[in-house]
mmCIF file of C-alpha atoms in Angstrom:
data_model
loop_
_atom_site.group_PDB
_atom_site.id
_atom_site.type_symbol
_atom_site.label_atom_id
_atom_site.label_comp_id
_atom_site.label_asym_id
_atom_site.label_seq_id
_atom_site.Cartn_x
_atom_site.Cartn_y
_atom_site.Cartn_z
ATOM 1 C CA ASP B 50 4.788 -13.248 -24.473
ATOM 2 C CA GLU B 51 2.794 -10.456 -22.740
ATOM 3 C CA GLU B 52 0.353 -10.589 -25.665
ATOM 4 C CA ILE B 53 -1.273 -13.784 -24.344
ATOM 5 C CA LEU B 54 -2.122 -12.286 -20.979
ATOM 6 C CA SER B 55 -5.845 -12.003 -20.477
ATOM 7 C CA PRO B 56 -7.156 -8.500 -19.915
ATOM 8 C CA LYS B 57 -10.029 -10.025 -18.040
ATOM 9 C CA LEU B 58 -7.906 -11.559 -15.254
ATOM 10 C CA PHE B 59 -5.705 -10.101 -12.520
ATOM 11 C CA MET B 60 -2.023 -10.145 -13.479
ATOM 12 C CA ASN B 61 -1.597 -11.941 -10.123
ATOM 13 C CA GLU B 62 -3.683 -14.796 -11.557
ATOM 14 C CA GLN B 63 -1.397 -15.250 -14.610
ATOM 15 C CA ILE B 64 1.995 -15.766 -12.920
ATOM 16 C CA ASN B 65 2.627 -18.949 -14.952
ATOM 17 C CA ILE B 66 2.657 -17.114 -18.277
ATOM 18 C CA LEU B 67 4.073 -13.812 -17.087
ATOM 19 C CA PRO B 68 7.642 -13.165 -18.397
ATOM 20 C CA TYR B 69 10.514 -12.398 -16.094
ATOM 21 C CA LYS B 70 12.450 -9.364 -17.202
ATOM 22 C CA ARG B 71 16.004 -10.822 -17.094
ATOM 23 C CA HIS B 72 17.741 -7.474 -17.496
ATOM 24 C CA LEU B 73 17.014 -6.906 -13.824
ATOM 25 C CA GLU B 74 19.009 -9.965 -12.695
ATOM 26 C CA ILE B 75 22.125 -8.984 -10.798
ATOM 27 C CA CYS B 76 25.024 -11.043 -9.347
ATOM 28 C CA LYS B 77 25.274 -11.832 -5.639
ATOM 29 C CA THR B 78 28.614 -9.960 -5.573
ATOM 30 C CA ASP B 79 26.789 -6.735 -6.644
ATOM 31 C CA PHE B 80 25.026 -6.302 -3.326
ATOM 32 C CA LYS B 81 25.514 -6.722 0.395
ATOM 33 C CA VAL B 82 22.860 -8.009 2.844
ATOM 34 C CA GLY B 83 22.720 -6.127 6.203
ATOM 35 C CA ARG B 84 20.655 -5.956 9.349
ATOM 36 C CA ILE B 85 17.040 -7.304 9.386
ATOM 37 C CA LEU B 86 14.306 -4.636 9.044
ATOM 38 C CA GLY B 87 11.351 -6.929 9.328
ATOM 39 C CA LYS B 88 9.407 -9.863 7.786
ATOM 40 C CA GLY B 89 7.317 -9.700 4.663
ATOM 41 C CA SER B 90 4.697 -12.043 3.278
ATOM 42 C CA PHE B 91 7.144 -14.728 2.104
ATOM 43 C CA GLY B 92 10.522 -13.671 3.350
ATOM 44 C CA VAL B 93 12.730 -11.527 5.497
ATOM 45 C CA ILE B 94 13.479 -7.836 4.753
ATOM 46 C CA HIS B 95 16.951 -6.604 5.212
ATOM 47 C CA GLU B 96 18.748 -3.281 4.825
ATOM 48 C CA GLY B 97 21.500 -3.612 2.326
ATOM 49 C CA GLU B 98 23.775 -1.932 -0.319
ATOM 50 C CA VAL B 99 23.848 -2.405 -4.076
ATOM 51 C CA TYR B 100 26.865 -1.489 -6.039
ATOM 52 C CA ASN B 101 27.217 0.222 -9.473
ATOM 53 C CA LEU B 102 23.481 0.932 -9.745
ATOM 54 C CA GLY B 103 23.123 3.652 -12.406
ATOM 55 C CA CYS B 104 26.850 4.491 -12.437
ATOM 56 C CA THR B 105 30.191 2.678 -11.788
ATOM 57 C CA GLY B 106 31.489 2.982 -8.242
ATOM 58 C CA SER B 107 28.216 3.907 -6.647
ATOM 59 C CA LYS B 108 26.666 2.493 -3.447
ATOM 60 C CA THR B 109 23.006 2.650 -2.954
ATOM 61 C CA THR B 110 21.155 1.889 0.292
ATOM 62 C CA VAL B 111 18.359 -0.606 -0.556
ATOM 63 C CA ALA B 112 15.872 -2.971 1.050
ATOM 64 C CA ILE B 113 16.457 -6.679 0.222
ATOM 65 C CA LYS B 114 13.845 -9.325 0.628
ATOM 66 C CA SER B 115 15.282 -12.881 0.883
ATOM 67 C CA ILE B 116 14.243 -16.435 1.155
ATOM 68 C CA ASN B 117 16.731 -19.236 1.875
ATOM 69 C CA GLY B 118 17.091 -22.972 1.414
ATOM 70 C CA GLN B 119 14.822 -23.503 4.415
ATOM 71 C CA ALA B 120 11.807 -22.142 2.424
ATOM 72 C CA THR B 121 9.057 -24.363 1.306
ATOM 73 C CA LEU B 122 8.412 -25.002 -2.441
ATOM 74 C CA ASP B 123 5.290 -22.796 -2.085
ATOM 75 C CA MET B 124 7.212 -20.006 -0.616
ATOM 76 C CA ALA B 125 9.754 -20.077 -3.332
ATOM 77 C CA THR B 126 7.094 -20.163 -5.997
ATOM 78 C CA PHE B 127 5.271 -17.202 -4.466
ATOM 79 C CA PHE B 128 8.536 -15.251 -4.113
ATOM 80 C CA LEU B 129 9.493 -15.853 -7.797
ATOM 81 C CA GLY B 130 5.898 -14.745 -8.702
ATOM 82 C CA GLU B 131 6.411 -11.549 -6.763
ATOM 83 C CA ILE B 132 9.683 -10.863 -8.616
ATOM 84 C CA LYS B 133 8.032 -11.566 -11.946
ATOM 85 C CA ILE B 134 5.202 -9.115 -11.341
ATOM 86 C CA MET B 135 7.516 -6.394 -10.100
ATOM 87 C CA SER B 136 9.821 -6.829 -12.987
ATOM 88 C CA ASN B 137 7.005 -6.125 -15.412
ATOM 89 C CA LEU B 138 6.209 -2.684 -13.938
ATOM 90 C CA GLU B 139 7.707 0.634 -14.829
ATOM 91 C CA LEU B 140 9.329 2.729 -12.037
ATOM 92 C CA HIS B 141 6.659 4.602 -10.242
ATOM 93 C CA CYS B 142 7.162 7.296 -7.537
ATOM 94 C CA ASN B 143 4.432 5.911 -5.324
ATOM 95 C CA LEU B 144 5.488 2.267 -5.450
ATOM 96 C CA VAL B 145 8.288 0.592 -3.619
ATOM 97 C CA ASN B 146 10.097 -0.197 -6.850
ATOM 98 C CA MET B 147 12.131 -3.292 -7.760
ATOM 99 C CA LEU B 148 15.777 -2.446 -8.525
ATOM 100 C CA GLY B 149 17.009 -5.932 -9.253
ATOM 101 C CA SER B 150 16.908 -9.564 -8.257
ATOM 102 C CA CYS B 151 19.246 -12.480 -7.787
ATOM 103 C CA THR B 152 17.646 -15.866 -8.545
ATOM 104 C CA SER B 153 20.454 -17.740 -10.164
ATOM 105 C CA ASN B 154 21.270 -19.645 -6.985
ATOM 106 C CA LEU B 155 17.706 -20.749 -6.342
ATOM 107 C CA LYS B 156 17.952 -24.172 -7.913
ATOM 108 C CA VAL B 157 21.453 -24.720 -6.360
ATOM 109 C CA ASP B 158 20.921 -23.800 -2.758
ATOM 110 C CA GLY B 159 17.417 -22.414 -2.495
ATOM 111 C CA ASN B 160 18.540 -18.789 -1.990
ATOM 112 C CA ALA B 161 16.999 -15.811 -3.737
ATOM 113 C CA TRP B 162 16.976 -11.996 -3.227
ATOM 114 C CA LEU B 163 14.767 -9.200 -4.323
ATOM 115 C CA VAL B 164 16.392 -5.724 -4.291
ATOM 116 C CA MET B 165 14.019 -2.791 -3.717
ATOM 117 C CA GLU B 166 13.988 0.859 -2.923
ATOM 118 C CA TYR B 167 14.757 1.771 0.779
ATOM 119 C CA CYS B 168 12.191 3.924 2.481
ATOM 120 C CA ASN B 169 13.840 5.747 5.318
ATOM 121 C CA GLU B 170 10.633 6.676 7.330
ATOM 122 C CA LYS B 171 9.404 3.099 7.580
ATOM 123 C CA ASP B 172 5.675 2.328 7.422
ATOM 124 C CA LEU B 173 2.752 4.822 7.633
ATOM 125 C CA LEU B 174 1.095 3.168 10.566
ATOM 126 C CA GLN B 175 4.289 3.314 12.749
ATOM 127 C CA PHE B 176 4.875 6.873 11.488
ATOM 128 C CA LEU B 177 1.480 8.112 12.453
ATOM 129 C CA ILE B 178 1.524 6.501 15.887
ATOM 130 C CA LYS B 179 5.147 7.720 16.624
ATOM 131 C CA ASN B 180 4.387 11.242 15.455
ATOM 132 C CA GLY B 181 0.824 11.594 16.577
ATOM 133 C CA ASN B 182 1.463 14.550 18.916
ATOM 134 C CA GLN B 183 3.376 16.427 16.216
ATOM 135 C CA PHE B 184 0.407 15.965 13.811
ATOM 136 C CA LYS B 185 -2.016 17.251 16.476
ATOM 137 C CA LYS B 186 0.182 20.147 17.156
ATOM 138 C CA ALA B 187 0.200 20.982 13.402
ATOM 139 C CA PHE B 188 -3.531 20.652 13.275
ATOM 140 C CA LYS B 189 -3.906 23.063 16.240
ATOM 141 C CA THR B 190 -1.376 25.554 14.877
ATOM 142 C CA ASP B 191 -2.909 25.107 11.451
ATOM 143 C CA LYS B 192 -0.581 27.166 9.273
ATOM 144 C CA ARG B 193 -2.312 27.758 5.939
ATOM 145 C CA ASP B 194 0.691 26.620 3.866
ATOM 146 C CA ALA B 195 3.431 24.065 4.048
ATOM 147 C CA PRO B 196 6.366 25.288 6.285
ATOM 148 C CA ASN B 197 9.499 26.752 4.692
ATOM 149 C CA ASP B 198 11.716 24.886 7.155
ATOM 150 C CA ALA B 199 12.953 21.824 5.152
ATOM 151 C CA THR B 200 13.282 19.806 8.361
ATOM 152 C CA GLU B 201 9.632 20.174 9.162
ATOM 153 C CA MET B 202 7.961 17.325 7.236
ATOM 154 C CA ILE B 203 4.788 17.105 9.292
ATOM 155 C CA HIS B 204 2.360 19.922 8.871
ATOM 156 C CA VAL B 205 -1.366 20.518 8.546
ATOM 157 C CA ARG B 206 -1.587 19.230 4.914
ATOM 158 C CA SER B 207 0.642 16.235 5.235
ATOM 159 C CA ILE B 208 -2.201 13.748 5.483
ATOM 160 C CA LEU B 209 -3.753 15.162 2.320
ATOM 161 C CA THR B 210 -0.603 14.693 0.177
ATOM 162 C CA ILE B 211 -0.036 11.219 1.633
ATOM 163 C CA ALA B 212 -3.551 10.251 0.612
ATOM 164 C CA PHE B 213 -2.909 11.603 -2.885
ATOM 165 C CA ASP B 214 0.254 9.546 -3.119
ATOM 166 C CA ILE B 215 -1.460 6.326 -2.080
ATOM 167 C CA ALA B 216 -4.241 6.875 -4.655
ATOM 168 C CA LYS B 217 -1.737 7.465 -7.432
ATOM 169 C CA GLY B 218 0.224 4.275 -6.607
ATOM 170 C CA MET B 219 -2.942 2.148 -6.416
ATOM 171 C CA ASP B 220 -4.288 3.775 -9.669
ATOM 172 C CA TYR B 221 -1.114 2.544 -11.449
ATOM 173 C CA LEU B 222 -1.538 -0.946 -10.044
ATOM 174 C CA ALA B 223 -5.198 -0.971 -11.081
ATOM 175 C CA SER B 224 -4.197 0.112 -14.561
ATOM 176 C CA LYS B 225 -1.955 -3.059 -14.753
ATOM 177 C CA ARG B 226 -4.805 -5.141 -13.316
ATOM 178 C CA ILE B 227 -2.780 -5.924 -10.147
ATOM 179 C CA MET B 228 -4.931 -6.603 -7.148
ATOM 180 C CA HIS B 229 -3.251 -5.689 -3.798
ATOM 181 C CA GLY B 230 -5.575 -7.489 -1.528
ATOM 182 C CA ASP B 231 -3.936 -6.263 1.717
ATOM 183 C CA LEU B 232 -3.946 -2.541 1.354
ATOM 184 C CA ALA B 233 -3.450 -0.996 4.852
ATOM 185 C CA ALA B 234 -1.334 1.720 6.562
ATOM 186 C CA ARG B 235 1.073 -0.915 7.587
ATOM 187 C CA ASN B 236 1.795 -1.742 3.933
ATOM 188 C CA ILE B 237 2.523 1.861 2.904
ATOM 189 C CA LEU B 238 6.103 2.990 3.350
ATOM 190 C CA LEU B 239 7.328 6.559 3.679
ATOM 191 C CA SER B 240 10.390 8.315 2.320
ATOM 192 C CA SER B 241 11.750 11.778 2.870
ATOM 193 C CA ASN B 242 14.901 11.121 0.782
ATOM 194 C CA ASN B 243 13.698 13.081 -2.310
ATOM 195 C CA ALA B 244 14.230 16.401 -4.070
ATOM 196 C CA CYS B 245 10.929 17.837 -2.697
ATOM 197 C CA LYS B 246 11.493 19.780 0.529
ATOM 198 C CA ASN B 247 8.861 19.292 3.269
ATOM 199 C CA ARG B 248 7.327 16.464 1.311
ATOM 200 C CA LEU B 249 6.939 12.875 2.621
ATOM 201 C CA HIS B 250 6.422 10.468 -0.339
ATOM 202 C CA ALA B 251 4.152 7.505 0.313
ATOM 203 C CA LYS B 252 4.868 4.282 -1.555
ATOM 204 C CA ILE B 253 2.721 1.076 -1.868
ATOM 205 C CA ALA B 254 4.527 -1.964 -0.601
ATOM 206 C CA ASP B 255 3.837 -5.645 -0.527
ATOM 207 C CA PHE B 256 1.894 -5.593 -3.821
ATOM 208 C CA GLY B 257 4.150 -7.876 -5.973
ATOM 209 C CA LEU B 258 2.161 -11.038 -5.181
ATOM 210 C CA SER B 259 -0.896 -10.329 -3.172
ATOM 211 C CA LYS B 260 -2.018 -12.854 -0.688
ATOM 212 C CA VAL B 261 -5.361 -12.943 -2.459
ATOM 213 C CA MET B 262 -3.814 -14.775 -5.361
ATOM 214 C CA ALA B 263 -0.895 -16.412 -3.673
ATOM 215 C CA ASN B 264 -2.674 -18.393 -1.055
ATOM 216 C CA LYS B 265 -6.330 -18.507 -1.705
ATOM 217 C CA SER B 266 -6.894 -21.146 1.043
ATOM 218 C CA TYR B 267 -5.854 -18.388 3.417
ATOM 219 C CA TYR B 268 -8.787 -16.291 2.324
ATOM 220 C CA ARG B 269 -11.545 -18.977 2.081
ATOM 221 C CA LYS B 270 -14.787 -17.857 3.499
ATOM 222 C CA GLN B 271 -14.713 -20.107 6.446
ATOM 223 C CA THR B 272 -11.421 -18.514 7.720
ATOM 224 C CA ARG B 273 -12.428 -14.902 7.319
ATOM 225 C CA ASN B 274 -12.084 -14.271 11.085
ATOM 226 C CA TYR B 275 -8.339 -14.920 10.815
ATOM 227 C CA VAL B 276 -7.512 -12.398 8.014
ATOM 228 C CA PRO B 277 -7.255 -8.655 8.418
ATOM 229 C CA TRP B 278 -10.951 -8.440 7.756
ATOM 230 C CA LYS B 279 -11.313 -4.821 8.865
ATOM 231 C CA TRP B 280 -9.552 -3.649 5.743
ATOM 232 C CA MET B 281 -11.541 -5.983 3.372
ATOM 233 C CA ALA B 282 -14.255 -4.907 0.930
ATOM 234 C CA PHE B 283 -17.860 -5.636 1.663
ATOM 235 C CA GLU B 284 -18.045 -8.242 -1.113
ATOM 236 C CA PHE B 285 -15.275 -10.222 0.594
ATOM 237 C CA LEU B 286 -16.831 -10.042 4.075
ATOM 238 C CA ASP B 287 -20.183 -11.057 2.567
ATOM 239 C CA ASP B 288 -19.206 -13.696 0.004
ATOM 240 C CA GLY B 289 -15.481 -14.308 0.174
ATOM 241 C CA ILE B 290 -14.963 -12.772 -3.220
ATOM 242 C CA PHE B 291 -12.395 -10.174 -4.397
ATOM 243 C CA LYS B 292 -13.139 -7.887 -7.350
ATOM 244 C CA MET B 293 -11.185 -5.188 -9.120
ATOM 245 C CA LYS B 294 -12.467 -2.339 -7.000
ATOM 246 C CA SER B 295 -12.086 -4.238 -3.714
ATOM 247 C CA ASP B 296 -8.861 -2.403 -3.086
ATOM 248 C CA VAL B 297 -10.860 0.898 -3.297
ATOM 249 C CA TRP B 298 -12.819 -0.102 -0.179
ATOM 250 C CA SER B 299 -9.567 -0.851 1.534
ATOM 251 C CA PHE B 300 -8.246 2.626 0.397
ATOM 252 C CA GLY B 301 -11.219 4.143 2.344
ATOM 253 C CA VAL B 302 -10.111 2.300 5.501
ATOM 254 C CA VAL B 303 -6.476 3.534 4.943
ATOM 255 C CA ILE B 304 -7.812 7.144 4.693
ATOM 256 C CA TRP B 305 -9.631 6.552 8.044
ATOM 257 C CA GLU B 306 -6.323 5.329 9.568
ATOM 258 C CA LEU B 307 -4.584 8.391 8.127
ATOM 259 C CA PHE B 308 -7.145 10.899 9.405
ATOM 260 C CA SER B 309 -7.318 9.129 12.820
ATOM 261 C CA LEU B 310 -3.477 9.194 13.134
ATOM 262 C CA GLY B 311 -3.138 5.418 13.298
ATOM 263 C CA ASN B 312 -6.079 4.259 15.270
ATOM 264 C CA GLU B 313 -7.517 0.713 14.662
ATOM 265 C CA PRO B 314 -10.705 0.717 12.506
ATOM 266 C CA TYR B 315 -13.917 -0.490 14.132
ATOM 267 C CA ASN B 316 -12.153 -0.361 17.520
ATOM 268 C CA HIS B 317 -12.782 -3.751 19.232
ATOM 269 C CA GLU B 318 -16.016 -4.593 17.436
ATOM 270 C CA GLU B 319 -16.499 -8.248 16.335
ATOM 271 C CA TYR B 320 -16.597 -9.379 12.669
ATOM 272 C CA GLN B 321 -20.292 -10.338 12.558
ATOM 273 C CA ASP B 322 -21.412 -7.042 14.217
ATOM 274 C CA VAL B 323 -19.472 -4.976 11.730
ATOM 275 C CA LEU B 324 -20.718 -6.984 8.745
ATOM 276 C CA GLU B 325 -24.317 -6.450 9.894
ATOM 277 C CA LYS B 326 -23.806 -2.662 10.295
ATOM 278 C CA LEU B 327 -22.124 -2.427 6.924
ATOM 279 C CA ASN B 328 -24.958 -4.298 5.325
ATOM 280 C CA ASN B 329 -27.327 -1.676 6.746
ATOM 281 C CA GLY B 330 -25.268 1.258 5.251
ATOM 282 C CA TYR B 331 -22.897 2.059 8.000
ATOM 283 C CA TYR B 332 -19.348 2.993 7.214
ATOM 284 C CA LEU B 333 -16.354 4.483 9.180
ATOM 285 C CA GLN B 334 -17.104 7.964 10.227
ATOM 286 C CA CYS B 335 -14.688 10.872 10.091
ATOM 287 C CA PRO B 336 -12.218 10.668 12.955
ATOM 288 C CA ASP B 337 -12.341 13.485 15.486
ATOM 289 C CA GLU B 338 -8.596 14.040 15.265
ATOM 290 C CA VAL B 339 -9.005 16.373 12.260
ATOM 291 C CA ASP B 340 -11.697 18.588 13.837
ATOM 292 C CA ARG B 341 -9.061 21.273 14.573
ATOM 293 C CA ILE B 342 -8.084 21.795 10.930
ATOM 294 C CA GLN B 343 -9.453 25.101 9.635
ATOM 295 C CA SER B 344 -7.357 25.839 6.552
ATOM 296 C CA TRP B 345 -8.782 23.002 4.528
ATOM 297 C CA PRO B 346 -12.070 21.203 4.752
ATOM 298 C CA ALA B 347 -10.825 17.855 6.341
ATOM 299 C CA LYS B 348 -14.197 16.484 7.410
ATOM 300 C CA GLU B 349 -15.809 17.369 4.048
ATOM 301 C CA ILE B 350 -12.946 15.633 2.163
ATOM 302 C CA TYR B 351 -13.039 12.550 4.403
ATOM 303 C CA ASN B 352 -16.832 12.302 3.931
ATOM 304 C CA ASN B 353 -16.575 12.636 0.138
ATOM 305 C CA LEU B 354 -13.873 10.032 -0.075
ATOM 306 C CA ALA B 355 -15.851 7.690 2.244
ATOM 307 C CA LYS B 356 -18.807 7.993 -0.054
ATOM 308 C CA MET B 357 -16.650 7.105 -3.081
ATOM 309 C CA CYS B 358 -15.002 4.064 -1.360
ATOM 310 C CA PHE B 359 -17.492 2.555 0.973
ATOM 311 C CA VAL B 360 -20.103 1.511 -1.615
ATOM 312 C CA LYS B 361 -21.619 -1.958 -1.098
ATOM 313 C CA LYS B 362 -21.867 -2.789 -4.780
ATOM 314 C CA GLU B 363 -18.422 -2.995 -6.273
ATOM 315 C CA PHE B 364 -19.761 -2.031 -9.780
ATOM 316 C CA ASP B 365 -21.033 1.337 -8.363
ATOM 317 C CA ARG B 366 -17.899 2.072 -6.451
ATOM 318 C CA TYR B 367 -15.577 4.864 -7.729
ATOM 319 C CA SER B 368 -12.292 3.998 -9.251
ATOM 320 C CA PHE B 369 -8.869 5.226 -8.161
ATOM 321 C CA SER B 370 -8.780 7.546 -11.207
ATOM 322 C CA ASP B 371 -11.932 9.137 -9.903
ATOM 323 C CA ILE B 372 -10.309 9.549 -6.477
ATOM 324 C CA ILE B 373 -7.175 11.108 -7.972
ATOM 325 C CA ARG B 374 -9.263 13.625 -9.882
ATOM 326 C CA TYR B 375 -11.125 14.616 -6.723
ATOM 327 C CA LEU B 376 -7.989 14.939 -4.565
ATOM 328 C CA ALA B 377 -6.101 16.850 -7.278
ATOM 329 C CA LEU B 378 -8.623 19.613 -7.019
ATOM 330 C CA LYS B 379 -7.796 20.022 -3.323
ATOM 331 C CA LEU B 380 -4.048 20.280 -3.795
ATOM 332 C CA SER B 381 -1.765 23.192 -4.872
ATOM 333 C CA ASN B 382 0.557 22.977 -7.814
ATOM 334 C CA ASN B 383 3.478 22.408 -5.479
ATOM 335 C CA GLU B 384 1.653 19.438 -3.914
ATOM 336 C CA LEU B 385 0.757 17.800 -7.183
ATOM 337 C CA ILE B 386 4.133 15.995 -7.366
#
């Protein structure tokens, strides 16, 4: 019963008492697993097709995460936890949504599948790196408005609308007390298969069972050098602790990745050196890549977001709701989708 969930704890910490929404269970015959797209936290991601989703006779391209009989008991437990969390969320345009799952064979042969939305433009980090020159050309050309050409997805305001999408997705997760714990451009997927012309939609991925809760030993203080520490909040780097607004700090790093067009934060600096600088008030400065933008105040917006996110004391850090309100003021009605 959801009523017994504690509002003081992350949902990720209450997997054992979280109900699984069984109406999302589908038969193995209702989907087909195709080529491998990549590897996730606890399984392999495939492209696939699901049949009769929404209407009889339909075929929908999907992403399918799977584990097989070779998986350890811990992996199976984590995977089921991810499915349980995702099954308890409403559909949200800025999340990679769960469409169904097949767990009925798990006890028989150790196989299970999670069926999710397919995002045709892959992850944000790869997209920024691959299309860096096109972004720079858009910044240099600097048209004041989004283009009329429906094929031109990359324009001078793309990074602003992507930032807004990410904030909306994270605000929804925060409202459900779900800690992501690994928010980074590599874990944001992009889709252009939508009704909005010239509009890439950013969707948060890999949130169903954050590594923070799934494998705490991985995040113990003594192993901090082996985790993606460059995206971690100050409180984690300092004390090995995650708090509700730790993801907000990580969002600030994602904004830096976005504005730098996919560069690596802190370059090649070492953990201890960065921690000392952060402790003295340093934070990631606005990337030079956006200097050419004239039609909207990119540097001002970055600096304001940085001041909201890179706050040492988690209690004084702004929330995702605050960030959404700020970004909404910078967007047109057409962009507020």
